[in-house]
CSV table of C-alpha atoms and ligand atoms in Angstrom, one decimal:
chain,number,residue,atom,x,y,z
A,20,UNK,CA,-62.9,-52.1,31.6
A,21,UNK,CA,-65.3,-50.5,29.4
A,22,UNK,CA,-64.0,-48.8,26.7
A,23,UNK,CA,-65.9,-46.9,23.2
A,24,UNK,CA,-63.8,-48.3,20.2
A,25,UNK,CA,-65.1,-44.5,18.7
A,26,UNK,CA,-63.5,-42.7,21.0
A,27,UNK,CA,-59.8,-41.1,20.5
A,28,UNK,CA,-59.0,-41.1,24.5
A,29,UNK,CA,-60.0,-45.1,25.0
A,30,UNK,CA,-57.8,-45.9,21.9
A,31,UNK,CA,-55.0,-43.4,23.9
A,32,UNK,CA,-55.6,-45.7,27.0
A,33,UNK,CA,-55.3,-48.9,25.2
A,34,UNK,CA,-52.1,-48.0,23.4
A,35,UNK,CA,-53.7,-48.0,19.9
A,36,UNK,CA,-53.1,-44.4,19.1
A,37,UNK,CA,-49.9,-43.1,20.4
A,38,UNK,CA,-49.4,-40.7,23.2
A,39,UNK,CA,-46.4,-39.1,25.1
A,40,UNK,CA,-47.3,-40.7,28.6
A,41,UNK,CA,-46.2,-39.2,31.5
A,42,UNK,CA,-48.1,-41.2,34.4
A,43,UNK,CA,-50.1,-44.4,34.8
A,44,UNK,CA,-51.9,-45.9,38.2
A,45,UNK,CA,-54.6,-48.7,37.9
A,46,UNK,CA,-57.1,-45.9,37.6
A,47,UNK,CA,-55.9,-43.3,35.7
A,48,UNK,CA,-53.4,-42.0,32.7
A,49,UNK,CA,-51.7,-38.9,32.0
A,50,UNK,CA,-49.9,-37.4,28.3
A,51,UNK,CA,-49.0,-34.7,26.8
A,52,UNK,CA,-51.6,-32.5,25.4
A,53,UNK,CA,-50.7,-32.1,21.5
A,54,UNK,CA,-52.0,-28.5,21.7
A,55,UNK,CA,-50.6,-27.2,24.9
A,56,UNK,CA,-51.8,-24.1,25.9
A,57,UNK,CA,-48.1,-23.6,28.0
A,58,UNK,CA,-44.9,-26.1,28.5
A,59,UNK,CA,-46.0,-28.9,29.6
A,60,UNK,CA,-49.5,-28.7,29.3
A,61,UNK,CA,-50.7,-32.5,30.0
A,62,UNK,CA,-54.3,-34.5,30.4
A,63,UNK,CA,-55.1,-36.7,33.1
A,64,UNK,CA,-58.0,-39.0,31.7
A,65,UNK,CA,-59.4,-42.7,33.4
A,66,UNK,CA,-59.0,-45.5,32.2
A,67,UNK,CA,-62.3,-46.2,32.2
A,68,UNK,CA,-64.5,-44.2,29.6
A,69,UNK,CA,-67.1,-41.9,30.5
A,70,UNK,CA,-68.4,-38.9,28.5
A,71,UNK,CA,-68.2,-36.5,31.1
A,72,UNK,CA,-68.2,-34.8,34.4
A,73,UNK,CA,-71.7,-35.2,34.6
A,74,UNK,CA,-70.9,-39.1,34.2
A,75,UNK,CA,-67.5,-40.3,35.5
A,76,UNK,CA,-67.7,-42.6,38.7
A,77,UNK,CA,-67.4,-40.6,41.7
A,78,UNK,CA,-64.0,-43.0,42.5
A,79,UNK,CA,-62.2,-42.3,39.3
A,80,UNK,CA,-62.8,-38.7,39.7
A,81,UNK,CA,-61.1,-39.0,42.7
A,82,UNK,CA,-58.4,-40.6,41.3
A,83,UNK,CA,-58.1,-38.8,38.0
A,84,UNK,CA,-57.9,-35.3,40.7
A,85,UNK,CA,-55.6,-36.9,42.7
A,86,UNK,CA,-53.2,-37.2,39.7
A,87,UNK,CA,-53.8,-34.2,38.9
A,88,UNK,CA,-52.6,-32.7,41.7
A,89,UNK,CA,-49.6,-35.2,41.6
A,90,UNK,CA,-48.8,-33.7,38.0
A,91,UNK,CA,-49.2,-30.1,39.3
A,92,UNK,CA,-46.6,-31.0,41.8
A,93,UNK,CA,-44.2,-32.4,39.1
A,94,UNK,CA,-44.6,-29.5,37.0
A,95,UNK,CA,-43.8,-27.0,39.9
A,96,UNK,CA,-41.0,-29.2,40.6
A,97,UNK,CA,-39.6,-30.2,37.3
A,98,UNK,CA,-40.9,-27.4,34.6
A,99,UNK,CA,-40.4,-24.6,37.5
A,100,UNK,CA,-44.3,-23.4,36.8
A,101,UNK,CA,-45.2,-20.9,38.9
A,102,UNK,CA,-48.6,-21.8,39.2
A,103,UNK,CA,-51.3,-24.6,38.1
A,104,UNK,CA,-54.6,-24.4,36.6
A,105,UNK,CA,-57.3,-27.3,36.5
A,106,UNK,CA,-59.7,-27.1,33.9
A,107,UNK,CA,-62.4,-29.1,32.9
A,108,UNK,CA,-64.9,-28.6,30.1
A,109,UNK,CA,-68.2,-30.7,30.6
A,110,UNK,CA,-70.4,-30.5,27.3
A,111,UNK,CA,-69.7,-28.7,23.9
A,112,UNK,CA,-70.9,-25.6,25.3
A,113,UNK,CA,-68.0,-25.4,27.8
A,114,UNK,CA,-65.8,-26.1,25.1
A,115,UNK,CA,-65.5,-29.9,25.6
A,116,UNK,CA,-64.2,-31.2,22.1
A,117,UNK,CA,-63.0,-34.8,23.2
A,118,UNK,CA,-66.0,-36.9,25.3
A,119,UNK,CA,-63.9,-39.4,27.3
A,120,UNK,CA,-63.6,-37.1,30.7
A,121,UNK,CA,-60.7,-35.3,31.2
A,122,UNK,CA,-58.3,-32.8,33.4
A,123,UNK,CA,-56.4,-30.5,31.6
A,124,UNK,CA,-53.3,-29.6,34.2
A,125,UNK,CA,-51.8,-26.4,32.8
A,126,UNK,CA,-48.5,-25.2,34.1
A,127,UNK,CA,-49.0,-21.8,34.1
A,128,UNK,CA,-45.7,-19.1,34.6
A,129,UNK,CA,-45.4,-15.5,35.6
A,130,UNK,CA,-46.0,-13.1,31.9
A,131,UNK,CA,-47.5,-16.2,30.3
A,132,UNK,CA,-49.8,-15.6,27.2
A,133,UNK,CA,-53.1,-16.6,29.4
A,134,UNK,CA,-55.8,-15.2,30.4
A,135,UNK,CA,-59.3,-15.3,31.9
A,136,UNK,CA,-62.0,-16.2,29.4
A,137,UNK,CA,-64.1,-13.6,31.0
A,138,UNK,CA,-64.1,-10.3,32.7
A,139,UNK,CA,-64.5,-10.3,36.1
A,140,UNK,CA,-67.3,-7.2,37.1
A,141,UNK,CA,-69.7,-7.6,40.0
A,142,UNK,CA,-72.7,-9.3,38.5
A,143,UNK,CA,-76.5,-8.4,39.5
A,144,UNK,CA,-76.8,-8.9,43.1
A,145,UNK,CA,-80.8,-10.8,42.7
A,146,UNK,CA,-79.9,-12.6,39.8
A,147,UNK,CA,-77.0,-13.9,42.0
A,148,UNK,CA,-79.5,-14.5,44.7
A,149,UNK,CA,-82.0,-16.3,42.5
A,150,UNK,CA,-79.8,-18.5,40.9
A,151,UNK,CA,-78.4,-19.5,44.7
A,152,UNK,CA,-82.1,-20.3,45.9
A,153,UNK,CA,-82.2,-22.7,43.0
A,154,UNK,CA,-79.1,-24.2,43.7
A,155,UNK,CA,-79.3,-25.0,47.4
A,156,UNK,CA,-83.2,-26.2,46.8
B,381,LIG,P1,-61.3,-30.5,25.5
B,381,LIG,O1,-61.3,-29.5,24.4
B,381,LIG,O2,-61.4,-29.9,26.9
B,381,LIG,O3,-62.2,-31.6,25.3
B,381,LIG,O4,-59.8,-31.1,25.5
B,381,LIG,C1,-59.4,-32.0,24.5
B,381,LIG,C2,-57.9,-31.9,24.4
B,381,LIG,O5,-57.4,-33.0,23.8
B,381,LIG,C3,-57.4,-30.7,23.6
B,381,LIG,O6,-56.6,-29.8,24.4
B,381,LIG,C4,-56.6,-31.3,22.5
B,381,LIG,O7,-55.4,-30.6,22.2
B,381,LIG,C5,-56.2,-32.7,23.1
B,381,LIG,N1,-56.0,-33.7,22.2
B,381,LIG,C6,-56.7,-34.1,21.1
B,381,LIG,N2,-56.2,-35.2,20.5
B,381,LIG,C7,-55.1,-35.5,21.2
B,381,LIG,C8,-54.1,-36.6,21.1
B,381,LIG,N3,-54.2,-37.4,20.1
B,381,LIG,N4,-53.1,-36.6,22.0
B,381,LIG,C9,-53.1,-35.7,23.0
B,381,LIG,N5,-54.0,-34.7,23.1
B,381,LIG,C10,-55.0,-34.6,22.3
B,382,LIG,ZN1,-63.2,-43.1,26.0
């Protein structure tokens, strides 16, 4: 399994650091998030390391969304959330502070404190266009 011995999320995996753990499969882990953002606020991580979205092998982001969705179920079921948000951040610029990938499963509840990090307004239609041309190239 490879592992960084720099990196806080490997030493998580490997029982070196402690963390509240709240799921385990072969491929994936999940524990509490020490800063939660709402009750119950948890991270699904693989076992495995890998920096990133843009790096994670396509079968443990399968499995690391498929706990996901089995800890948005538990957290509906067991924390009474209302509603679930998935987050990723992939690079520093999307706020990514730990590089071991990860899935932040958020329990969200009706009058929470969250909100959208943006506002939603209706964007330039051509720069929408352009920047669909380049994507489906
Ligand atoms: P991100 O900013 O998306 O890379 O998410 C990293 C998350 O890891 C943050 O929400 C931190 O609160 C959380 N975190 C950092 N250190 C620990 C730790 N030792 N145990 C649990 N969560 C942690
Ligand atoms: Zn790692």
């Amino acid at each position: 399994m490879a592992a960084d011995p720099d990196c806080l999320f490997c030493k998580i995996v490997a029982g070196d650091i402690p963390a509240t753990r709240v799921y385990e499969d072969e491929r994936t882990i999940a524990f509490m998030d020490i800063n939660p953002g709402t009750r119950g606020h948890l991270l699904v991580v693989p076992r495995e390391h890998a920096v990133d979205l843009l790096s994670v092998a396509p079968e443990d982001l399968a499995a690391c969304t498929r706990t996901a969705q089995i800890m948005a179920a538990r957290v509906s079921d067991k924390l009474g959330a209302d509603g679930v948000n998935l987050l990723n951040s992939c690079g520093a610029a999307a706020w990514q502070t730990v590089f071991h990938f990860h899935v932040h499963v958020i329990p969200r509840y009706v009058n929470d404190p969250l909100q959208l990090p943006w506002q939603p307004a209706p964007g330039d239609r051509d720069e929408i266009a352009a920047a669909a041309a380049r994507l489906s190239e």
